[in-house]
């Protein structure tokens, strides 16, 4: 627990850190808009450092227990949760149960800071933990005492329910089949919006990080699934190390790294009947499974995803299509994925178009060039740890073949931004448009390339040419500092 404690203690002594002010402002604006949406909405406050007996009406009188705030809330209410560590109870069956129409938002600075309403989930981590004894160790050690499911979204929960800005960890769904064996971090039977959450180090028979039941249809946006596992302890149920979808889901701009499954879909698994599932701007790297190291789906659609560096023991190192299904794959990178020691990007009958597939793939607009990632293993040079940088190189001197090579038509219908929140349609002047559609072509992959700043491209037009020399001379003799 020292890791979580030190992160929270450090954050409490910090105001808005450099580089996060823009995101914090955006989140603060979203909170204000959500609060204004209901004339009778009540804002309730939770801070784990608050003294007992608070009524939750202000930071000064905050609840110190999130379950108390959930019990007191009604549709239209918002719960603001300060940085800290929160556990659902003392029993393995305890869980944080979401309520229909209630927005629960973490990442607030809280008590003891200059501005308790300052919000940035990275700077002010709000952790929902199932580690009841506080003794979890590496490689899922000492989890026998942990709660089965950290957060539950029952079937009564609609799209007006929001969970935003939390780290969810320490769930261990190894209990009774069908009720306590799936969704260690988050079990979803309804249709909530799950935003800006990090789901990490959870375990279950299936849906290690998150499980979406057959009745579920949530949206998951800007979430990170890191180092979760599906163990397959329940016979026939072992899919979705990070996320398992039995119903449907809209998964956008989510990052999956280091997840594993004993069965299908190390990063994400979608059931054959999940025909309404859409996966866009997703990144899958360093995940592993028996089938579909990165992704295993049925008749679902993937658009502008990056699936790289995943592995499988049976088939589909990057992507596997369930038998008798034809998932649609568009504007997607599939490279560096393996089965055993051999490269294999896809298994099954996926319909792939305008994608970059190592070794090539039949289909309109597909290419087989090196996507040229900025840093495929990240600073630690290890796969699946979550620091991988799979943006495209955009000069100077080297440009990814994925730039301006996608199909704008389906992307335009679904996407306005990329996985990092930048514009989805950015032109790189030095790269010819080879994709389809009218206007600026879209890139292949989860990230839209942004031209690198060339220190000798003086006028910033994307080229090094005589015009730069002329501009340099004019600036030098004109007294430019």
Short mmCIF file of C-alpha atoms in Angstrom, two decimals:
data_model
loop_
_atom_site.label_atom_id
_atom_site.label_comp_id
_atom_site.label_asym_id
_atom_site.label_seq_id
_atom_site.Cartn_x
_atom_site.Cartn_y
_atom_site.Cartn_z
CA UNK A 1 0.00 0.00 0.00
CA UNK A 2 2.99 2.33 0.23
CA UNK A 3 2.77 3.11 -3.46
CA UNK A 4 -0.81 4.37 -3.28
CA UNK A 5 -0.24 6.17 0.02
CA UNK A 6 2.82 8.04 -1.20
CA UNK A 7 1.03 9.10 -4.38
CA UNK A 8 -1.91 10.50 -2.44
CA UNK A 9 0.23 12.21 0.21
CA UNK A 10 2.40 13.82 -2.44
CA UNK A 11 -0.63 15.03 -4.36
CA UNK A 12 -2.18 16.64 -1.27
CA UNK A 13 0.82 18.93 -0.99
CA UNK A 14 0.61 19.90 -4.66
CA UNK A 15 -1.39 22.53 -6.47
CA UNK A 16 -2.03 22.29 -10.22
CA UNK A 17 1.12 20.70 -11.73
CA UNK A 18 2.63 21.96 -14.97
CA UNK A 19 1.21 20.27 -18.02
CA UNK A 20 -2.09 19.23 -16.45
CA UNK A 21 -3.84 22.58 -16.12
CA UNK A 22 -5.59 22.26 -19.48
CA UNK A 23 -7.04 18.84 -18.68
CA UNK A 24 -8.00 19.98 -15.21
CA UNK A 25 -9.84 22.98 -16.67
CA UNK A 26 -11.69 20.77 -19.14
CA UNK A 27 -12.77 18.39 -16.39
CA UNK A 28 -13.80 21.27 -14.15
CA UNK A 29 -15.95 22.69 -16.94
CA UNK A 30 -17.57 19.29 -17.43
CA UNK A 31 -18.37 19.14 -13.72
CA UNK A 32 -20.01 22.58 -13.83
CA UNK A 33 -22.06 21.67 -16.89
CA UNK A 34 -23.18 18.41 -15.32
CA UNK A 35 -24.11 20.20 -12.10
CA UNK A 36 -26.14 22.79 -13.98
CA UNK A 37 -28.04 20.10 -15.85
CA UNK A 38 -30.44 19.46 -12.99
CA UNK A 39 -32.07 22.33 -11.11
CA UNK A 40 -32.53 20.18 -8.01
CA UNK A 41 -29.22 18.33 -8.13
CA UNK A 42 -27.36 17.91 -4.85
CA UNK A 43 -23.57 17.90 -4.75
CA UNK A 44 -22.17 15.59 -2.09
CA UNK A 45 -18.56 15.58 -0.94
CA UNK A 46 -16.36 12.67 0.13
CA UNK A 47 -12.83 12.83 1.54
CA UNK A 48 -11.09 9.93 3.24
CA UNK A 49 -9.26 12.37 5.53
CA UNK A 50 -12.49 13.94 6.83
CA UNK A 51 -13.46 13.25 10.46
CA UNK A 52 -16.39 10.89 11.10
CA UNK A 53 -19.93 12.21 11.26
CA UNK A 54 -19.93 14.57 8.28
CA UNK A 55 -23.13 15.28 6.36
CA UNK A 56 -21.46 15.50 2.93
CA UNK A 57 -22.78 19.01 2.19
CA UNK A 58 -19.35 20.65 1.80
CA UNK A 59 -15.68 19.76 1.86
CA UNK A 60 -15.56 20.94 5.46
CA UNK A 61 -18.33 18.49 6.41
CA UNK A 62 -17.48 15.77 3.89
CA UNK A 63 -18.34 12.13 4.30
CA UNK A 64 -15.26 9.98 4.79
CA UNK A 65 -16.92 6.96 3.19
CA UNK A 66 -18.03 6.72 -0.45
CA UNK A 67 -20.68 4.08 0.27
CA UNK A 68 -22.39 6.49 2.66
CA UNK A 69 -22.58 9.09 -0.09
CA UNK A 70 -23.95 6.57 -2.60
CA UNK A 71 -26.65 5.48 -0.15
CA UNK A 72 -27.73 9.09 0.43
CA UNK A 73 -27.79 10.05 -3.25
CA UNK A 74 -30.68 10.19 -5.71
CA UNK A 75 -30.94 10.62 -9.47
CA UNK A 76 -29.47 13.94 -10.58
CA UNK A 77 -26.99 14.14 -7.72
CA UNK A 78 -23.25 14.43 -8.11
CA UNK A 79 -20.69 12.96 -5.73
CA UNK A 80 -17.26 14.62 -5.66
CA UNK A 81 -14.56 12.38 -4.22
CA UNK A 82 -11.21 13.73 -3.09
CA UNK A 83 -7.88 12.06 -3.68
CA UNK A 84 -7.35 9.15 -1.33
CA UNK A 85 -7.89 5.44 -0.82
CA UNK A 86 -11.44 4.07 -0.51
CA UNK A 87 -12.55 0.50 0.19
CA UNK A 88 -16.11 -0.79 -0.22
CA UNK A 89 -16.29 -2.42 3.21
CA UNK A 90 -14.77 -5.24 5.22
CA UNK A 91 -16.31 -8.33 3.57
CA UNK A 92 -15.39 -9.95 0.27
CA UNK A 93 -18.98 -9.49 -0.91
CA UNK A 94 -18.90 -5.72 -0.31
CA UNK A 95 -18.85 -3.49 -3.40
CA UNK A 96 -19.44 0.11 -4.45
CA UNK A 97 -22.86 -0.02 -6.15
CA UNK A 98 -23.62 2.78 -8.60
CA UNK A 99 -27.06 4.39 -8.61
CA UNK A 100 -29.07 5.35 -11.67
CA UNK A 101 -28.66 9.00 -12.63
CA UNK A 102 -25.91 9.71 -10.09
CA UNK A 103 -22.54 11.05 -11.30
CA UNK A 104 -19.54 9.99 -9.22
CA UNK A 105 -16.37 11.93 -9.99
CA UNK A 106 -12.91 11.47 -8.51
CA UNK A 107 -9.67 13.39 -8.78
CA UNK A 108 -10.47 16.37 -6.55
CA UNK A 109 -7.76 17.95 -4.39
CA UNK A 110 -9.94 17.88 -1.28
CA UNK A 111 -9.22 18.85 2.31
CA UNK A 112 -5.83 20.29 3.22
CA UNK A 113 -5.25 21.95 -0.15
CA UNK A 114 -5.53 25.56 -1.24
CA UNK A 115 -8.38 24.78 -3.62
CA UNK A 116 -10.27 21.60 -2.66
CA UNK A 117 -12.36 21.83 -5.86
CA UNK A 118 -9.27 21.66 -8.10
CA UNK A 119 -9.64 18.55 -10.22
CA UNK A 120 -7.07 16.43 -12.03
CA UNK A 121 -7.28 12.63 -11.64
CA UNK A 122 -3.59 12.25 -12.48
CA UNK A 123 -2.38 14.78 -9.92
CA UNK A 124 -4.98 13.83 -7.30
CA UNK A 125 -5.47 10.05 -7.62
CA UNK A 126 -8.70 8.71 -6.18
CA UNK A 127 -8.33 4.98 -5.64
CA UNK A 128 -11.13 2.47 -5.20
CA UNK A 129 -9.45 -0.63 -3.83
CA UNK A 130 -10.59 -4.14 -3.07
CA UNK A 131 -7.44 -4.94 -1.07
CA UNK A 132 -9.11 -5.28 2.32
CA UNK A 133 -5.96 -6.14 4.29
CA UNK A 134 -3.67 -3.81 2.35
CA UNK A 135 -1.21 -6.61 1.65
CA UNK A 136 -1.40 -7.19 -2.12
CA UNK A 137 1.95 -8.15 -3.62
CA UNK A 138 3.45 -8.48 -7.09
CA UNK A 139 1.98 -10.99 -9.55
CA UNK A 140 -1.42 -10.98 -7.81
CA UNK A 141 -0.03 -12.31 -4.54
CA UNK A 142 -2.04 -12.14 -1.28
CA UNK A 143 -5.39 -11.45 -2.99
CA UNK A 144 -7.41 -14.24 -1.36
CA UNK A 145 -8.96 -11.75 1.07
CA UNK A 146 -9.85 -9.12 -1.54
CA UNK A 147 -13.41 -8.21 -2.50
CA UNK A 148 -14.87 -10.07 -5.44
CA UNK A 149 -15.92 -6.92 -7.31
CA UNK A 150 -14.78 -3.40 -6.45
CA UNK A 151 -17.53 -1.51 -8.33
CA UNK A 152 -20.92 -2.77 -9.52
CA UNK A 153 -23.19 -1.12 -12.08
CA UNK A 154 -26.50 -3.04 -11.89
CA UNK A 155 -28.96 -3.45 -14.76
CA UNK A 156 -31.02 -0.53 -13.42
CA UNK A 157 -28.21 1.90 -14.23
CA UNK A 158 -28.76 3.97 -17.38
CA UNK A 159 -26.57 6.23 -19.53
CA UNK A 160 -27.22 9.12 -17.14
CA UNK A 161 -24.99 7.39 -14.59
CA UNK A 162 -21.34 8.47 -14.67
CA UNK A 163 -18.18 7.11 -13.06
CA UNK A 164 -15.34 9.49 -13.88
CA UNK A 165 -11.72 9.85 -12.82
CA UNK A 166 -10.93 6.86 -10.58
CA UNK A 167 -8.27 4.19 -10.26
CA UNK A 168 -9.97 0.84 -9.68
CA UNK A 169 -7.74 -1.92 -8.35
CA UNK A 170 -7.55 -5.04 -6.22
CA UNK A 171 -10.71 -6.88 -7.24
CA UNK A 172 -10.48 -10.67 -7.17
CA UNK A 173 -13.58 -12.32 -8.65
CA UNK A 174 -12.78 -15.94 -7.91
CA UNK A 175 -16.12 -16.82 -6.33
CA UNK A 176 -19.39 -18.45 -7.35
CA UNK A 177 -20.02 -18.96 -11.05
CA UNK A 178 -22.16 -16.25 -12.63
CA UNK A 179 -22.23 -13.91 -9.64
CA UNK A 180 -18.76 -13.58 -8.14
CA UNK A 181 -16.45 -14.76 -10.91
CA UNK A 182 -16.35 -11.89 -13.41
CA UNK A 183 -15.42 -8.22 -13.49
CA UNK A 184 -12.92 -8.01 -10.64
CA UNK A 185 -12.58 -4.25 -11.01
CA UNK A 186 -16.00 -3.36 -12.39
CA UNK A 187 -19.03 -5.52 -13.16
CA UNK A 188 -21.51 -3.81 -15.51
CA UNK A 189 -25.03 -5.03 -16.15
CA UNK A 190 -26.47 -1.63 -17.16
CA UNK A 191 -25.46 1.24 -19.43
CA UNK A 192 -23.33 3.73 -17.49
CA UNK A 193 -20.64 6.06 -18.82
CA UNK A 194 -17.20 5.11 -17.52
CA UNK A 195 -14.76 7.97 -18.17
CA UNK A 196 -11.09 8.68 -17.47
CA UNK A 197 -10.63 5.66 -15.23
CA UNK A 198 -7.56 3.45 -14.74
CA UNK A 199 -8.44 -0.19 -14.16
CA UNK A 200 -5.36 -2.02 -12.97
CA UNK A 201 -4.29 -5.23 -11.20
CA UNK A 202 -7.69 -6.86 -10.98
CA UNK A 203 -8.33 -10.57 -11.43
CA UNK A 204 -11.37 -12.65 -12.36
CA UNK A 205 -12.28 -15.88 -14.02
CA UNK A 206 -13.49 -13.73 -16.93
CA UNK A 207 -13.36 -9.99 -17.49
CA UNK A 208 -10.40 -9.46 -15.20
CA UNK A 209 -10.63 -5.68 -15.22
CA UNK A 210 -14.20 -5.09 -16.40
CA UNK A 211 -17.02 -7.42 -17.38
CA UNK A 212 -20.07 -6.27 -19.35
CA UNK A 213 -22.98 -8.66 -18.84
CA UNK A 214 -25.38 -9.63 -21.63
CA UNK A 215 -27.77 -6.89 -20.44
CA UNK A 216 -25.06 -4.21 -20.50
CA UNK A 217 -24.40 -1.49 -23.05
CA UNK A 218 -22.00 1.02 -21.45
CA UNK A 219 -19.72 3.62 -22.97
CA UNK A 220 -16.09 3.49 -21.87
CA UNK A 221 -13.97 6.48 -22.86
CA UNK A 222 -10.41 7.50 -22.14
CA UNK A 223 -9.84 4.58 -19.77
CA UNK A 224 -6.62 2.66 -19.17
CA UNK A 225 -6.63 -1.11 -18.62
CA UNK A 226 -3.25 -2.12 -17.20
CA UNK A 227 -2.09 -5.54 -15.93
CA UNK A 228 -5.45 -7.22 -15.32
CA UNK A 229 -6.02 -10.93 -15.83
CA UNK A 230 -8.74 -13.45 -16.68
CA UNK A 231 -7.73 -16.75 -15.13
CA UNK A 232 -10.38 -19.07 -16.51
CA UNK A 233 -11.06 -20.58 -13.09
CA UNK A 234 -14.72 -21.08 -14.09
CA UNK A 235 -15.01 -23.72 -16.78
CA UNK A 236 -15.68 -22.22 -20.20
CA UNK A 237 -15.39 -18.65 -18.97
CA UNK A 238 -11.88 -17.24 -19.35
CA UNK A 239 -12.00 -14.30 -21.74
CA UNK A 240 -11.13 -10.63 -21.58
CA UNK A 241 -8.10 -9.97 -19.43
CA UNK A 242 -8.76 -6.25 -19.50
CA UNK A 243 -12.36 -6.05 -20.70
CA UNK A 244 -14.92 -8.73 -21.49
CA UNK A 245 -18.10 -7.76 -23.37
CA UNK A 246 -21.02 -10.19 -23.34
CA UNK A 247 -23.59 -7.53 -24.24
CA UNK A 248 -22.52 -4.43 -26.20
CA UNK A 249 -20.28 -1.46 -25.52
CA UNK A 250 -18.92 1.71 -27.08
CA UNK A 251 -15.19 1.67 -26.31
CA UNK A 252 -13.35 4.82 -27.36
CA UNK A 253 -9.81 6.10 -26.79
CA UNK A 254 -8.96 3.36 -24.29
CA UNK A 255 -5.46 1.98 -23.69
CA UNK A 256 -4.85 -1.72 -22.97
CA UNK A 257 -1.40 -2.89 -21.85
CA UNK A 258 -0.08 -5.92 -20.00
CA UNK A 259 -3.42 -7.71 -19.61
CA UNK A 260 -3.72 -11.48 -19.96
CA UNK A 261 -6.41 -14.11 -20.47
CA UNK A 262 -6.29 -17.86 -20.15
CA UNK A 263 -8.82 -18.01 -23.01
CA UNK A 264 -9.68 -15.31 -25.57
CA UNK A 265 -8.80 -11.65 -25.77
CA UNK A 266 -5.88 -10.63 -23.60
CA UNK A 267 -6.79 -6.97 -23.88
CA UNK A 268 -10.45 -7.15 -24.91
CA UNK A 269 -12.90 -9.91 -25.71
CA UNK A 270 -16.28 -9.41 -27.33
CA UNK A 271 -18.89 -12.14 -27.49
CA UNK A 272 -20.13 -13.43 -30.83
CA UNK A 273 -23.48 -11.74 -30.26
CA UNK A 274 -21.97 -8.35 -29.39
CA UNK A 275 -22.89 -6.95 -32.81
CA UNK A 276 -23.38 -3.43 -31.48
CA UNK A 277 -19.91 -3.15 -29.99
CA UNK A 278 -17.73 -0.39 -31.46
CA UNK A 279 -14.06 0.04 -30.65
CA UNK A 280 -12.42 3.27 -31.83
CA UNK A 281 -9.10 5.00 -31.17
CA UNK A 282 -8.05 2.01 -29.07
CA UNK A 283 -4.46 1.03 -28.28
CA UNK A 284 -3.59 -2.59 -27.48
CA UNK A 285 0.01 -3.50 -26.65
CA UNK A 286 1.81 -6.10 -24.58
CA UNK A 287 -1.33 -8.17 -23.93
CA UNK A 288 -1.47 -11.97 -24.13
CA UNK A 289 -4.01 -14.79 -24.44
CA UNK A 290 -4.58 -18.22 -25.91
CA UNK A 291 -6.54 -16.65 -28.81
CA UNK A 292 -6.45 -12.99 -29.75
CA UNK A 293 -3.55 -11.65 -27.75
CA UNK A 294 -4.74 -8.08 -28.21
CA UNK A 295 -8.39 -8.42 -29.23
CA UNK A 296 -10.89 -11.24 -29.78
CA UNK A 297 -14.27 -10.23 -31.19
CA UNK A 298 -17.23 -11.44 -33.16
CA UNK A 299 -19.32 -9.20 -35.43
CA UNK A 300 -18.00 -5.98 -33.93
CA UNK A 301 -16.30 -3.00 -35.55
CA UNK A 302 -12.85 -1.57 -34.98
CA UNK A 303 -11.85 1.78 -36.44
CA UNK A 304 -8.59 3.69 -36.05
CA UNK A 305 -7.06 1.30 -33.53
CA UNK A 306 -3.42 0.36 -32.94
CA UNK A 307 -2.83 -3.31 -32.10
CA UNK A 308 0.90 -3.92 -31.71
CA UNK A 309 3.26 -6.12 -29.74
CA UNK A 310 0.67 -8.57 -28.40
CA UNK A 311 1.02 -12.35 -28.25
CA UNK A 312 -1.09 -15.51 -28.32
CA UNK A 313 -0.29 -19.16 -27.80
CA UNK A 314 -2.99 -20.49 -30.13
CA UNK A 315 -3.87 -17.95 -32.83
CA UNK A 316 -4.36 -14.30 -33.65
CA UNK A 317 -1.42 -12.64 -31.97
CA UNK A 318 -3.01 -9.26 -32.54
CA UNK A 319 -6.63 -9.97 -33.44
CA UNK A 320 -8.74 -13.09 -33.63
CA UNK A 321 -12.23 -13.29 -35.09
CA UNK A 322 -14.64 -15.67 -33.44
CA UNK A 323 -15.76 -18.62 -35.60
CA UNK A 324 -18.47 -17.80 -38.18
CA UNK A 325 -18.10 -14.04 -37.63
CA UNK A 326 -16.65 -11.22 -39.73
CA UNK A 327 -15.56 -8.23 -37.64
CA UNK A 328 -14.99 -5.00 -39.53
CA UNK A 329 -11.50 -3.51 -39.19
CA UNK A 330 -10.80 -0.07 -40.69
CA UNK A 331 -7.88 2.38 -40.43
CA UNK A 332 -6.14 0.07 -37.97
CA UNK A 333 -2.48 -0.87 -37.40
CA UNK A 334 -1.68 -4.54 -36.81
CA UNK A 335 2.03 -5.16 -36.41
CA UNK A 336 4.60 -6.84 -34.18
CA UNK A 337 2.07 -9.38 -32.90
CA UNK A 338 3.10 -13.00 -32.52
CA UNK A 339 1.91 -16.55 -32.00
CA UNK A 340 4.71 -18.34 -30.24
CA UNK A 341 7.86 -17.05 -31.89
CA UNK A 342 6.23 -16.44 -35.27
CA UNK A 343 4.64 -13.21 -36.51
CA UNK A 344 0.87 -13.44 -36.85
CA UNK A 345 -1.39 -10.42 -36.90
CA UNK A 346 -4.87 -11.83 -37.54
CA UNK A 347 -6.70 -15.13 -37.40
CA UNK A 348 -10.23 -15.78 -38.62
CA UNK A 349 -12.32 -13.95 -41.20
CA UNK A 350 -12.06 -10.25 -40.45
CA UNK A 351 -12.90 -7.73 -43.18
CA UNK A 352 -9.88 -5.41 -43.17
CA UNK A 353 -9.66 -2.16 -45.18
CA UNK A 354 -7.35 0.87 -45.21
CA UNK A 355 -5.20 -0.69 -42.52
CA UNK A 356 -1.49 -1.27 -42.00
CA UNK A 357 -0.91 -4.98 -41.52
CA UNK A 358 2.55 -6.48 -41.11
CA UNK A 359 3.02 -9.04 -43.86
CA UNK A 360 0.08 -7.61 -45.80
CA UNK A 361 -3.64 -8.35 -45.88
CA UNK A 362 -6.19 -8.56 -48.66
CA UNK A 363 -8.68 -5.71 -48.78
CA UNK A 364 -9.10 -2.22 -50.20
CA UNK A 365 -6.48 0.33 -49.24
CA UNK A 366 -4.36 -1.93 -47.05
CA UNK A 367 -0.61 -1.35 -46.74
CA UNK A 368 2.21 -3.33 -45.17
CA UNK A 369 4.82 -0.70 -44.34
CA UNK A 370 6.52 -0.03 -41.01
CA UNK A 371 4.20 2.20 -38.95
CA UNK A 372 7.30 3.76 -37.33
CA UNK A 373 6.13 4.29 -33.78
CA UNK A 374 7.78 6.96 -31.65
CA UNK A 375 8.74 4.50 -28.86
CA UNK A 376 7.04 1.09 -29.03
CA UNK A 377 8.39 -0.07 -25.65
CA UNK A 378 8.49 3.27 -23.86
CA UNK A 379 11.20 4.65 -21.56
CA UNK A 380 11.49 1.45 -19.50
CA UNK A 381 12.10 -0.63 -22.66
CA UNK A 382 9.65 -3.26 -21.40
CA UNK A 383 6.43 -4.42 -23.12
CA UNK A 384 3.00 -4.03 -21.58
CA UNK A 385 3.87 -1.62 -18.76
CA UNK A 386 1.70 1.27 -19.96
CA UNK A 387 4.40 3.76 -20.94
CA UNK A 388 4.50 2.75 -24.62
CA UNK A 389 4.34 5.62 -27.13
CA UNK A 390 2.62 4.34 -30.27
CA UNK A 391 2.22 7.70 -31.98
CA UNK A 392 3.45 7.90 -35.57
CA UNK A 393 6.78 9.45 -36.54
CA UNK A 394 6.21 12.60 -38.56
CA UNK A 395 9.65 13.92 -39.40
CA UNK A 396 12.08 15.41 -39.63
CA UNK A 397 13.55 13.01 -42.15
CA UNK A 398 11.34 10.00 -41.42
CA UNK A 399 7.60 9.70 -41.87
CA UNK A 400 5.28 6.81 -41.08
CA UNK A 401 3.57 5.19 -44.05
CA UNK A 402 0.34 5.32 -42.04
CA UNK A 403 0.11 9.10 -42.26
CA UNK A 404 -2.79 10.32 -44.45
CA UNK A 405 -3.39 6.75 -45.66
CA UNK A 406 -6.75 5.95 -44.02
CA UNK A 407 -10.36 6.15 -45.14
CA UNK A 408 -11.85 9.46 -43.99
CA UNK A 409 -15.45 8.49 -44.77
CA UNK A 410 -16.15 6.10 -41.84
CA UNK A 411 -13.80 8.03 -39.55
CA UNK A 412 -15.63 11.27 -40.24
CA UNK A 413 -18.93 9.65 -39.28
CA UNK A 414 -17.61 8.46 -35.90
CA UNK A 415 -14.59 10.46 -34.81
CA UNK A 416 -13.56 14.07 -34.28
CA UNK A 417 -10.47 13.50 -32.13
CA UNK A 418 -7.78 10.86 -31.80
CA UNK A 419 -6.75 8.75 -28.81
CA UNK A 420 -4.82 11.66 -27.30
CA UNK A 421 -7.68 14.13 -27.73
CA UNK A 422 -6.08 15.93 -30.66
CA UNK A 423 -7.78 16.62 -33.98
CA UNK A 424 -8.52 13.47 -35.96
CA UNK A 425 -7.80 15.16 -39.31
CA UNK A 426 -4.35 16.77 -39.52
CA UNK A 427 -2.44 17.23 -42.77
CA UNK A 428 1.32 16.64 -42.90
CA UNK A 429 2.48 18.65 -45.95
CA UNK A 430 5.55 16.48 -46.54
CA UNK A 431 3.42 13.32 -46.93
CA UNK A 432 1.13 12.77 -49.92
CA UNK A 433 -2.49 11.85 -49.21
CA UNK A 434 -3.02 8.23 -50.25
CA UNK A 435 -6.21 7.52 -48.33
CA UNK A 436 -9.86 7.84 -49.32
CA UNK A 437 -12.45 10.56 -48.80
CA UNK A 438 -12.74 14.28 -49.42
CA UNK A 439 -10.61 16.77 -47.54
CA UNK A 440 -7.64 16.09 -45.28
CA UNK A 441 -7.00 12.34 -45.18
CA UNK A 442 -7.12 10.54 -41.85
CA UNK A 443 -4.13 8.60 -40.53
CA UNK A 444 -4.17 4.87 -39.90
CA UNK A 445 -4.00 4.01 -36.21
CA UNK A 446 -5.20 5.43 -32.90
CA UNK A 447 -3.09 8.59 -33.05
CA UNK A 448 -3.14 11.33 -35.66
CA UNK A 449 0.41 12.38 -36.51
CA UNK A 450 1.52 15.90 -35.71
CA UNK A 451 4.48 17.29 -37.65
CA UNK A 452 7.67 17.25 -35.61
CA UNK A 453 9.29 20.60 -35.07
CA UNK A 454 12.39 20.67 -37.24
CA UNK A 455 15.01 22.98 -35.75
CA UNK A 456 16.18 24.01 -39.21
CA UNK A 457 12.70 24.35 -40.72
CA UNK A 458 12.75 28.05 -39.90
CA UNK A 459 9.41 28.99 -41.40
CA UNK A 460 7.66 25.85 -40.15
CA UNK A 461 6.22 24.78 -43.50
CA UNK A 462 7.32 21.15 -43.16
CA UNK A 463 10.21 21.48 -45.61
CA UNK A 464 13.88 22.42 -45.34
CA UNK A 465 14.57 24.53 -48.41
CA UNK A 466 16.10 27.88 -49.54
CA UNK A 467 13.13 29.75 -48.06
CA UNK A 468 14.39 28.76 -44.61
CA UNK A 469 17.82 30.24 -45.35
CA UNK A 470 16.25 33.48 -46.52
CA UNK A 471 14.12 33.69 -43.37
CA UNK A 472 17.15 32.95 -41.19
CA UNK A 473 19.24 35.70 -42.80
CA UNK A 474 16.39 38.19 -42.50
CA UNK A 475 15.89 37.33 -38.82
CA UNK A 476 19.62 37.38 -38.03
CA UNK A 477 20.29 40.78 -39.53
CA UNK A 478 16.96 42.10 -38.36
CA UNK A 479 17.96 41.75 -34.73
CA UNK A 480 15.88 38.67 -33.84
CA UNK A 481 17.12 37.46 -30.41
#
